[in-house]
Each structure stands twice: as C-alpha cells, then as structure tokens.
XYZ file of C-alpha atoms in Angstrom:
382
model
C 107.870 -147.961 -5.621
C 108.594 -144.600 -7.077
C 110.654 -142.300 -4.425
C 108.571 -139.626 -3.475
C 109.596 -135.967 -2.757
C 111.260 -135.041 0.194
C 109.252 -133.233 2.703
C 111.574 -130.595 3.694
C 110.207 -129.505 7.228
C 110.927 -133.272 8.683
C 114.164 -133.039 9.968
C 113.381 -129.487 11.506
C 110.974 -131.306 13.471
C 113.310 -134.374 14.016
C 115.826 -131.898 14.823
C 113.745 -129.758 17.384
C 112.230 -132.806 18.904
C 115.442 -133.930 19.642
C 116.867 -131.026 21.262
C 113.793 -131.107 23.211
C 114.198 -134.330 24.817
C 118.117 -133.429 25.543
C 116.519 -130.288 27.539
C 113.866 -132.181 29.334
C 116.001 -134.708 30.695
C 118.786 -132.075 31.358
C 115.745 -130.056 33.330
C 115.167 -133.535 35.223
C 118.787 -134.085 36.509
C 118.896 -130.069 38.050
C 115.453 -129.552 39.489
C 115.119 -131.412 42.249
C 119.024 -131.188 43.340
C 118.106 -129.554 46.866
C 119.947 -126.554 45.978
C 117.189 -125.370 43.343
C 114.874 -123.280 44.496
C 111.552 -121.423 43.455
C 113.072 -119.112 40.849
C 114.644 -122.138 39.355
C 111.525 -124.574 39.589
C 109.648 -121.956 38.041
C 112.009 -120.709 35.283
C 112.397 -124.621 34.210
C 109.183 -124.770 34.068
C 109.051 -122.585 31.724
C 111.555 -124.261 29.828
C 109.875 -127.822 30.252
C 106.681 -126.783 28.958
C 108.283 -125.780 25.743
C 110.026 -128.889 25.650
C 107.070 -131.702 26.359
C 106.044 -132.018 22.483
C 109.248 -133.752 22.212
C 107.810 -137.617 22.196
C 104.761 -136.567 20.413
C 106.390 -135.251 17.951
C 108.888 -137.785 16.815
C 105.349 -140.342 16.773
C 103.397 -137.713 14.935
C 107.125 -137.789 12.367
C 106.789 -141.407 12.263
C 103.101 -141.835 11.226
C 103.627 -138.842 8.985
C 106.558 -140.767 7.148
C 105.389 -143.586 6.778
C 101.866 -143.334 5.408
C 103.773 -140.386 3.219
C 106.213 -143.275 1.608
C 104.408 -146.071 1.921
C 100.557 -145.064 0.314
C 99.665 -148.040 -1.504
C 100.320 -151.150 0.963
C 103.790 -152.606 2.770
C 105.832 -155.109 1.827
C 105.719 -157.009 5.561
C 109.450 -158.743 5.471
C 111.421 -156.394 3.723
C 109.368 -153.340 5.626
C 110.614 -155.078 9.128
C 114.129 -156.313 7.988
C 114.789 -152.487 7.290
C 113.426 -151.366 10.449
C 115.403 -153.664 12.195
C 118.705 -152.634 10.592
C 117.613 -149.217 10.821
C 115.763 -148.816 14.439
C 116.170 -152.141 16.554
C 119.877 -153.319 16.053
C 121.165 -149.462 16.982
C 118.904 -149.827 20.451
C 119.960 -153.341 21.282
C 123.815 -152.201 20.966
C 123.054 -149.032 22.992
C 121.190 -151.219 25.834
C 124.123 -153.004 26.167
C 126.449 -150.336 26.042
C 123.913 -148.766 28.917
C 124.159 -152.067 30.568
C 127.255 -152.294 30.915
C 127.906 -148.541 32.677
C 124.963 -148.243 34.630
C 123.234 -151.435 35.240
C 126.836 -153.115 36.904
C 126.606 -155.703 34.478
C 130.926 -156.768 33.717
C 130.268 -159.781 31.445
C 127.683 -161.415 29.718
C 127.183 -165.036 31.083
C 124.621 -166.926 32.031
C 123.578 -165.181 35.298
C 122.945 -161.884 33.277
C 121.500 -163.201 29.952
C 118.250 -163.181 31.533
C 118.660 -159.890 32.227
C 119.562 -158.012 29.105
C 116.727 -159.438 27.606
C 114.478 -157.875 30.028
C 116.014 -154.915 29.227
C 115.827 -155.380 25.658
C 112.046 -155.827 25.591
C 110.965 -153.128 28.329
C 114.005 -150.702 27.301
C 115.001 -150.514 31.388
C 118.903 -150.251 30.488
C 118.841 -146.412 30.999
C 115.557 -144.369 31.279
C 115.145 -142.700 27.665
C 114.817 -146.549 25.975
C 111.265 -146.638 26.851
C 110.298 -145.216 23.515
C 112.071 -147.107 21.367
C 110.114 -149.635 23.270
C 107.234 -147.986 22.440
C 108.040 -147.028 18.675
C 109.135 -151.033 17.686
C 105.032 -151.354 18.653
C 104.231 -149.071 16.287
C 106.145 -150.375 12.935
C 105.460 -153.883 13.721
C 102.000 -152.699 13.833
C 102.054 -150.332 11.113
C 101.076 -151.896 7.790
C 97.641 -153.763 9.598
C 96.785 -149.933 10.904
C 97.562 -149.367 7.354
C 95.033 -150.961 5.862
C 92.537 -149.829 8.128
C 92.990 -146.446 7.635
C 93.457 -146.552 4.103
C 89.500 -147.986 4.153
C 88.295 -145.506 6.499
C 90.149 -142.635 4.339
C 88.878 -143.435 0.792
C 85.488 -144.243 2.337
C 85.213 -140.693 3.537
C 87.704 -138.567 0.916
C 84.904 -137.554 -0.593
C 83.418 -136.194 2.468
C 86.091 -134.109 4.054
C 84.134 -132.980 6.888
C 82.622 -135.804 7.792
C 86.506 -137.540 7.801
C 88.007 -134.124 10.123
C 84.737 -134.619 12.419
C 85.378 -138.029 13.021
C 88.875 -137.071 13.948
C 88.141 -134.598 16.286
C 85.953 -137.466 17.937
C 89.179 -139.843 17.747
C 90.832 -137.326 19.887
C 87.828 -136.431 22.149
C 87.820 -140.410 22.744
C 91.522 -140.225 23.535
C 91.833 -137.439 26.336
C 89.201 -139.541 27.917
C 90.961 -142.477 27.715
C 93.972 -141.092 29.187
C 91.791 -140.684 32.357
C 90.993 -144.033 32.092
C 94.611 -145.647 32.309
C 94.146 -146.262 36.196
C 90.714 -148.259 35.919
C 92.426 -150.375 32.599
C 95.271 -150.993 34.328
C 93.263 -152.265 37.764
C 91.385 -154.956 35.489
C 94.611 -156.051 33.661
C 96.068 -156.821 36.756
C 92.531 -159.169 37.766
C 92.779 -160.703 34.419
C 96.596 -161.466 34.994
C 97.099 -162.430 31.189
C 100.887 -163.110 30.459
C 102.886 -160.385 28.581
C 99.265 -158.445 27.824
C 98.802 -157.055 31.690
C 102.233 -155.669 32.054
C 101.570 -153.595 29.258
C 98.874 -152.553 30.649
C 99.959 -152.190 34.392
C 103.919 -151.918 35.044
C 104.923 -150.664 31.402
C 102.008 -148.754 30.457
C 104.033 -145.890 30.321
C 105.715 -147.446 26.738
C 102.537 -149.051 25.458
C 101.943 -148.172 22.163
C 98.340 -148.293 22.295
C 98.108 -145.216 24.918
C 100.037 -143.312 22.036
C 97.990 -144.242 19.034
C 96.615 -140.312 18.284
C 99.716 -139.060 17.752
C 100.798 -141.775 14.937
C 97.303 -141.034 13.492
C 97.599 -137.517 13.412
C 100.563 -138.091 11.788
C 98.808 -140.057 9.116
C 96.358 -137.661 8.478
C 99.299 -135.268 7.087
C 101.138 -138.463 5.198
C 98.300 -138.934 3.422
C 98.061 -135.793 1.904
C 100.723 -133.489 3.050
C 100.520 -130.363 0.534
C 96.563 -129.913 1.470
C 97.376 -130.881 5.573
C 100.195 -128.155 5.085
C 98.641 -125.682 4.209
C 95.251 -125.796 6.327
C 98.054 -125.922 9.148
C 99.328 -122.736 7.653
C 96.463 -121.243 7.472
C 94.763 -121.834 10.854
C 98.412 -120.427 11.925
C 97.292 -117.678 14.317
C 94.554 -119.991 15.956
C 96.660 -123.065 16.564
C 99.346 -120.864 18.397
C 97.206 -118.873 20.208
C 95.719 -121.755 21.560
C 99.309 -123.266 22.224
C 99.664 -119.938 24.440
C 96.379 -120.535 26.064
C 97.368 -124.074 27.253
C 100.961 -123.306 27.797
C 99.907 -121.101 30.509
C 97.488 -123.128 32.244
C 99.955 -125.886 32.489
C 102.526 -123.495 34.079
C 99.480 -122.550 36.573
C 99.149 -126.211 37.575
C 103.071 -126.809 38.012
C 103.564 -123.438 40.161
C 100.708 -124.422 42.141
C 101.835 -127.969 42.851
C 104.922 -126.898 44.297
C 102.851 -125.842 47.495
C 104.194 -124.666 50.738
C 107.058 -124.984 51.722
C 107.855 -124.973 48.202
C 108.595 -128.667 47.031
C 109.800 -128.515 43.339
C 107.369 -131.365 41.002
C 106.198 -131.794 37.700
C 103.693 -134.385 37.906
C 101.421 -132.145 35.879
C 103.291 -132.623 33.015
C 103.093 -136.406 33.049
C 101.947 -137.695 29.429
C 99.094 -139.962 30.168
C 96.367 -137.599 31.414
C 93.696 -135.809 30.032
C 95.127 -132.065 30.125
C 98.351 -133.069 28.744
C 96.775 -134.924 25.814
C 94.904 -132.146 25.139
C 98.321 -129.511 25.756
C 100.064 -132.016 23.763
C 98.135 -132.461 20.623
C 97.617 -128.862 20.288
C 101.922 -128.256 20.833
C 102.592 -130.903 18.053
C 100.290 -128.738 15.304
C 102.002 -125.525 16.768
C 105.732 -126.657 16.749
C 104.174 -127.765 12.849
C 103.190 -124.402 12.121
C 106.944 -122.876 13.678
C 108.824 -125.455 11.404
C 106.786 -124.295 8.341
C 107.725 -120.814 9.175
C 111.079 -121.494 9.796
C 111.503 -122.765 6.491
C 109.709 -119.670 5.034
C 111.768 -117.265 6.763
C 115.619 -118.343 8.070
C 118.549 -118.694 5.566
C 119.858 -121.407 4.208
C 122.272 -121.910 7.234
C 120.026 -122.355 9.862
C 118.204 -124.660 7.680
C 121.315 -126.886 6.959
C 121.938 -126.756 10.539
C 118.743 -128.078 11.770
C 119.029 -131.096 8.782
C 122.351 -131.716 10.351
C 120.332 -132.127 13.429
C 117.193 -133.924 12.339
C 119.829 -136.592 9.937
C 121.692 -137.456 13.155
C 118.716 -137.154 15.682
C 118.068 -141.242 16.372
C 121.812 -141.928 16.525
C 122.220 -139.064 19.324
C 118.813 -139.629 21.136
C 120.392 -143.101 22.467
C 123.444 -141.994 23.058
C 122.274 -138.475 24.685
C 121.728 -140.093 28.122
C 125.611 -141.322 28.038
C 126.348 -137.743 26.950
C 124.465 -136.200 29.602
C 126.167 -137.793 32.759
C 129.763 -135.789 31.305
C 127.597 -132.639 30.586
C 125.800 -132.565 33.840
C 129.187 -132.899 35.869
C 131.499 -130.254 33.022
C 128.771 -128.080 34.110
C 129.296 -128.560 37.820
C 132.678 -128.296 37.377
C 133.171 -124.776 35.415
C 130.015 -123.303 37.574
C 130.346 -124.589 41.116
C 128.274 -121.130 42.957
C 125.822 -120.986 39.618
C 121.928 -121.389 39.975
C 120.579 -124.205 38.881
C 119.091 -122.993 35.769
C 122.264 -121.968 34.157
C 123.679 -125.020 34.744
C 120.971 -126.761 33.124
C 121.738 -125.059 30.424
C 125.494 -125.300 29.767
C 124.704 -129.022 30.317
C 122.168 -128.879 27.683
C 124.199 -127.581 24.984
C 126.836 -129.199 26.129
C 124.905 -132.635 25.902
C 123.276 -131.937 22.722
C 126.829 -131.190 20.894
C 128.513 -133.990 21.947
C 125.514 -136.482 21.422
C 125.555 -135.101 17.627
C 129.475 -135.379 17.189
C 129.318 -138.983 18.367
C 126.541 -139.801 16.324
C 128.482 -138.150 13.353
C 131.516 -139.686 13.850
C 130.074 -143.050 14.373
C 128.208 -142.641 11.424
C 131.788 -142.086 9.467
C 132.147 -145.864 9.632
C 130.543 -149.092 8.800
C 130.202 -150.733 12.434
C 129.590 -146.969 13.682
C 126.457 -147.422 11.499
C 125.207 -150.043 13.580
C 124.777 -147.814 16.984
C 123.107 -145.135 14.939
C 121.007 -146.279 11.980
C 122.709 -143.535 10.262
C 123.090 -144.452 5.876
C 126.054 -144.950 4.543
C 127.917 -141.416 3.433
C 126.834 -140.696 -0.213
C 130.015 -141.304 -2.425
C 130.953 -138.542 -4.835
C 130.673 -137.911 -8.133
C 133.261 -139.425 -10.614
C-alpha cells in the first residue's frame, strides 16, 4: 500500500486533545476539595467546558486515520499485530505499573493474577484506562465497520446529499440513544448474558458501541479529507457560533446544579446524555475548524510545538495520571493560601510537562518504546 500524505492538522488535534484530558482531570482533583468555592466551581467550569471534546476527539482522530490510510480493505493479522505493539502492550505495562502504586498490589502471584486481568480488560488500574478500554473495541472492530461503510459510501457518492442527510439522521439516532442507556442497561441486566451485560450495565461507560458517532464522523473526513476540509472551513463561522451557543447553555446547567448552599458538581457534563452528545459533536467540528486555522495562521514554532505534543500524546496520556499525583501536591506545596483555580493550573502545566518529558525520554530507548508506542528515532543521514 502506497503511503499516503500526511495530514498535517492531526497531531494539533492529538496534541490539544491531550492537553485537554490533563486539564479535565487536573479540574477533577481541585473542585470538590472543600476549600473551593463558587468563584472556583464556576471559573472551572469554564475551563471544563473547553476541555470535554477531549475523548471525542482522539475517536473522531482514530476513525479519521484509519479510513484515511487504510481505503481499500485491512489486512486483519498484520492490522492487529501492529495495534497491539503499538496501543495494547504500552496499556498493559502502564496497568501494571498503576497496579502496583495505587491498587496495593507488591507481587504478582497467584492471589493477584486474577486481578490484573480484571484490570486489564475493564482498564480499572487507575481511572483514565477506561478508554483504551474503549478504543481496543474499536480497532478490533474496525476493518468489519470497514466494509460496511465502504458499501454504504460508494452506494451514495454519487448522491452527496442524500449520504450528509443520512448522517445527520445517524446522529439524530444517537443523541436519542444516549437517553436510552438507562432502559438498555435495565434489560441487559434481565437478560444476564455473560461478558455482553456488563458492557452494557457496569462498564457502559467504556463500551464502544455508545461511542460509535464519533469514529464515524471521523470516517466521513478519512474518506475524503481535502473536500471534508474544506466544507469544515467554510461553514467556519456557523460551526463556532454554534459551539458558543452550546458552550453557554452547558455552563447554565452546571451553575445551576450547584444549588443552594452551593454544592460544587458536574454531572451535566457527563458523556452519555443527549445534550452532551449534541455539545460534543458540535465541539469536535469546532476544535476542527481552530486546528485548521491554527495551521493557517501561527509560525512554524508553535506548529512544531504542538507535533511535539500530538507525536508523544498516547505515551503521556497513560502516564499523565502518575504525573498528576506529583503535580497536584508541587502545587500544594509552592501555593499553600492560593485559590483553587490557580492551583489547578500550575498542576496542569506542571502535569502536562512532565507527562511529555517521560514519554520523550522513554521513547529514547528500545524497552522505553514499549510503555509508549512511540517509533523508533529516525536515524540520520549518512
């Protein structure tokens, strides 16, 4: 297979998606310390909203990827064997490693065998694994979608609107479902069918299938990025208006949660309900039309800064969580009387820093390489 071009804007979404996630979960260790109040609940709020495409994103960056490499069918074997190298064998390390510091485990024997391989296949070792989870689903599922959409898209190529109509159904079909996710999990749990219901009930929360859009949306640009690209650019205006619109009535629904006395939440910014579909399919096309501009407008440094970023994102996303615990208490340390928000902060950048110098540094040697999926350093020129 010929190697197609590289699609410059990728790692400036890997890279913001990944800073993203390193904020969110930064947000989640400061808000609800009892020392935060309403200015802070509110003002990471703010902050969270802008961070939630995060997960969507990096699924929309798979889908995108792979129908954008792979347009003419997969080899199964060697298509898995690299995904393992590249994807699986860097999370099974890092559960252990996560094991090991935070799940009390000392030694692996037989009375804890059973469990690191419940960790391994419901990604419990630390609490940012469940997408990994989640992702596996996708590329061992990915060349039978494939095929599908491959018939559905040459079927209707030659009708364009009939193909973007039937999308917008596809997504119509999926906000509902996410209001659905109760009832499905209720009869999964009556039908008690072995390794199918938790899925559906305990780990529905890393079930592929409740993610699908995003992949497909993300195979709607693989297939034809240059023409997706620019209708992106071109409804530009639209798509982040709307992102404003959507932003704000998410931040209505977290201020008014907090209620009175104020009690700092974010359930409204849970993924699997209707709104949030909705919030997050429009912030994935909006982040997509920043990253185009970005790429229009900033120099060359930013740009080799955020591909910095993006190349090292999967390699720091695991090890981000380990990252944050040091972070979260520098942060504590150099600003004991500080507001919670400025703590978050520090521990944000602190967090996302280190996260990428591990991942770099790890990636400097051959079993480095295996915690981070990164490729080998290219050699030099004689």
């Amino acid at each position: 297979m010929a190697k197609k071009a590289k699609i410059d804007e990728i790692q400036t979404l890997r890279g913001l998606a990944f800073l993203a996630v390193v904020l969110q979960h930064a947000i989640g260790h400061y808000a609800y310390v009892p020392e935060a109040g309403l200015a802070d609940g509110t003002l990471l709020g703010v902050w969270l909203i802008l961070a939630k495409f995060a997960v969507p994103m990096f699924i929309f960056i798979t889908g995108l990827v792979l129908f954008y490499n792979y347009p003419d069918g997969v080899p199964y074997g060697p298509f898995l064997l690299k995904r393992f190298k590249d994807i699986v064998l860097p999370y099974l390390l890092w559960s252990l490693i996560y094991a090991f510091f935070f799940g009390g485990i000392q030694t692996i024997n037989g009375s804890n065998v059973l469990q690191i391989l419940h960790d391994w296949a419901t990604g419990k070792a630390s609490y940012h694994l469940w997408y990994v989870v989640m992702v596996i689903q996708l590329y061992v599922c990915f060349p039978f979608v494939q095929k599908i959409v491959q018939r559905v898209y040459r079927a209707l190529n030659h009708n364009p609107g009939v193909l973007r109509f039937g999308f917008i159904l596809l997504c119509v079909g999926y906000v509902w479902l996410t209001g659905q996710i109760g009832e499905i999990s209720r009869w999964a749990e009556e039908l008690h069918v072995p390794l199918l219901t938790p899925l559906f009930t305990e780990y529905a929360d890393r079930n592929a299938f409740y993610f699908f859009i995003y992949f497909l949306l993300g195979a709607a640009a693989g297939l034809n990025f240059q023409q997706w690209k620019q209708r992106l650019w071109n409804g530009r205006y639209g798509w982040i208006g709307l992102y404003a619109i959507v932003s704000s009535i998410l931040m209505y629904r977290i201020v008014a949660s907090f209620g009175e006395p104020v009690h700092i939440q974010y359930n409204a910014t849970l993924l699997l309900q209707p709104f949030m579909a909705v919030f997050l399919l429009v912030s994935v096309l909006a982040v997509g039309v920043i990253a185009i501009a970005f790429h229009q407008k900033a120099g060359s440094k930013p740009i080799a800064w955020m591909a910095f970023i993006g190349q090292y994102s999967y390699g720091a996303y695991l090890a981000h969580a380990f990252m944050l615990t040091f972070s979260t208490a520098a942060a504590d340390w150099l600003l004991p009387d500080s507001n919670m928000t400025l703590r978050t902060a520090v521990a944000f950048v602190l967090c996302s820093l280190l996260s990428l110098i591990l991942a770099k540094l790890l990636g400097r040697f051959r079993i480095g390489r295996l915690l981070t999926g990164a490729p080998a350093p290219r050699k030099a020129n004689a």
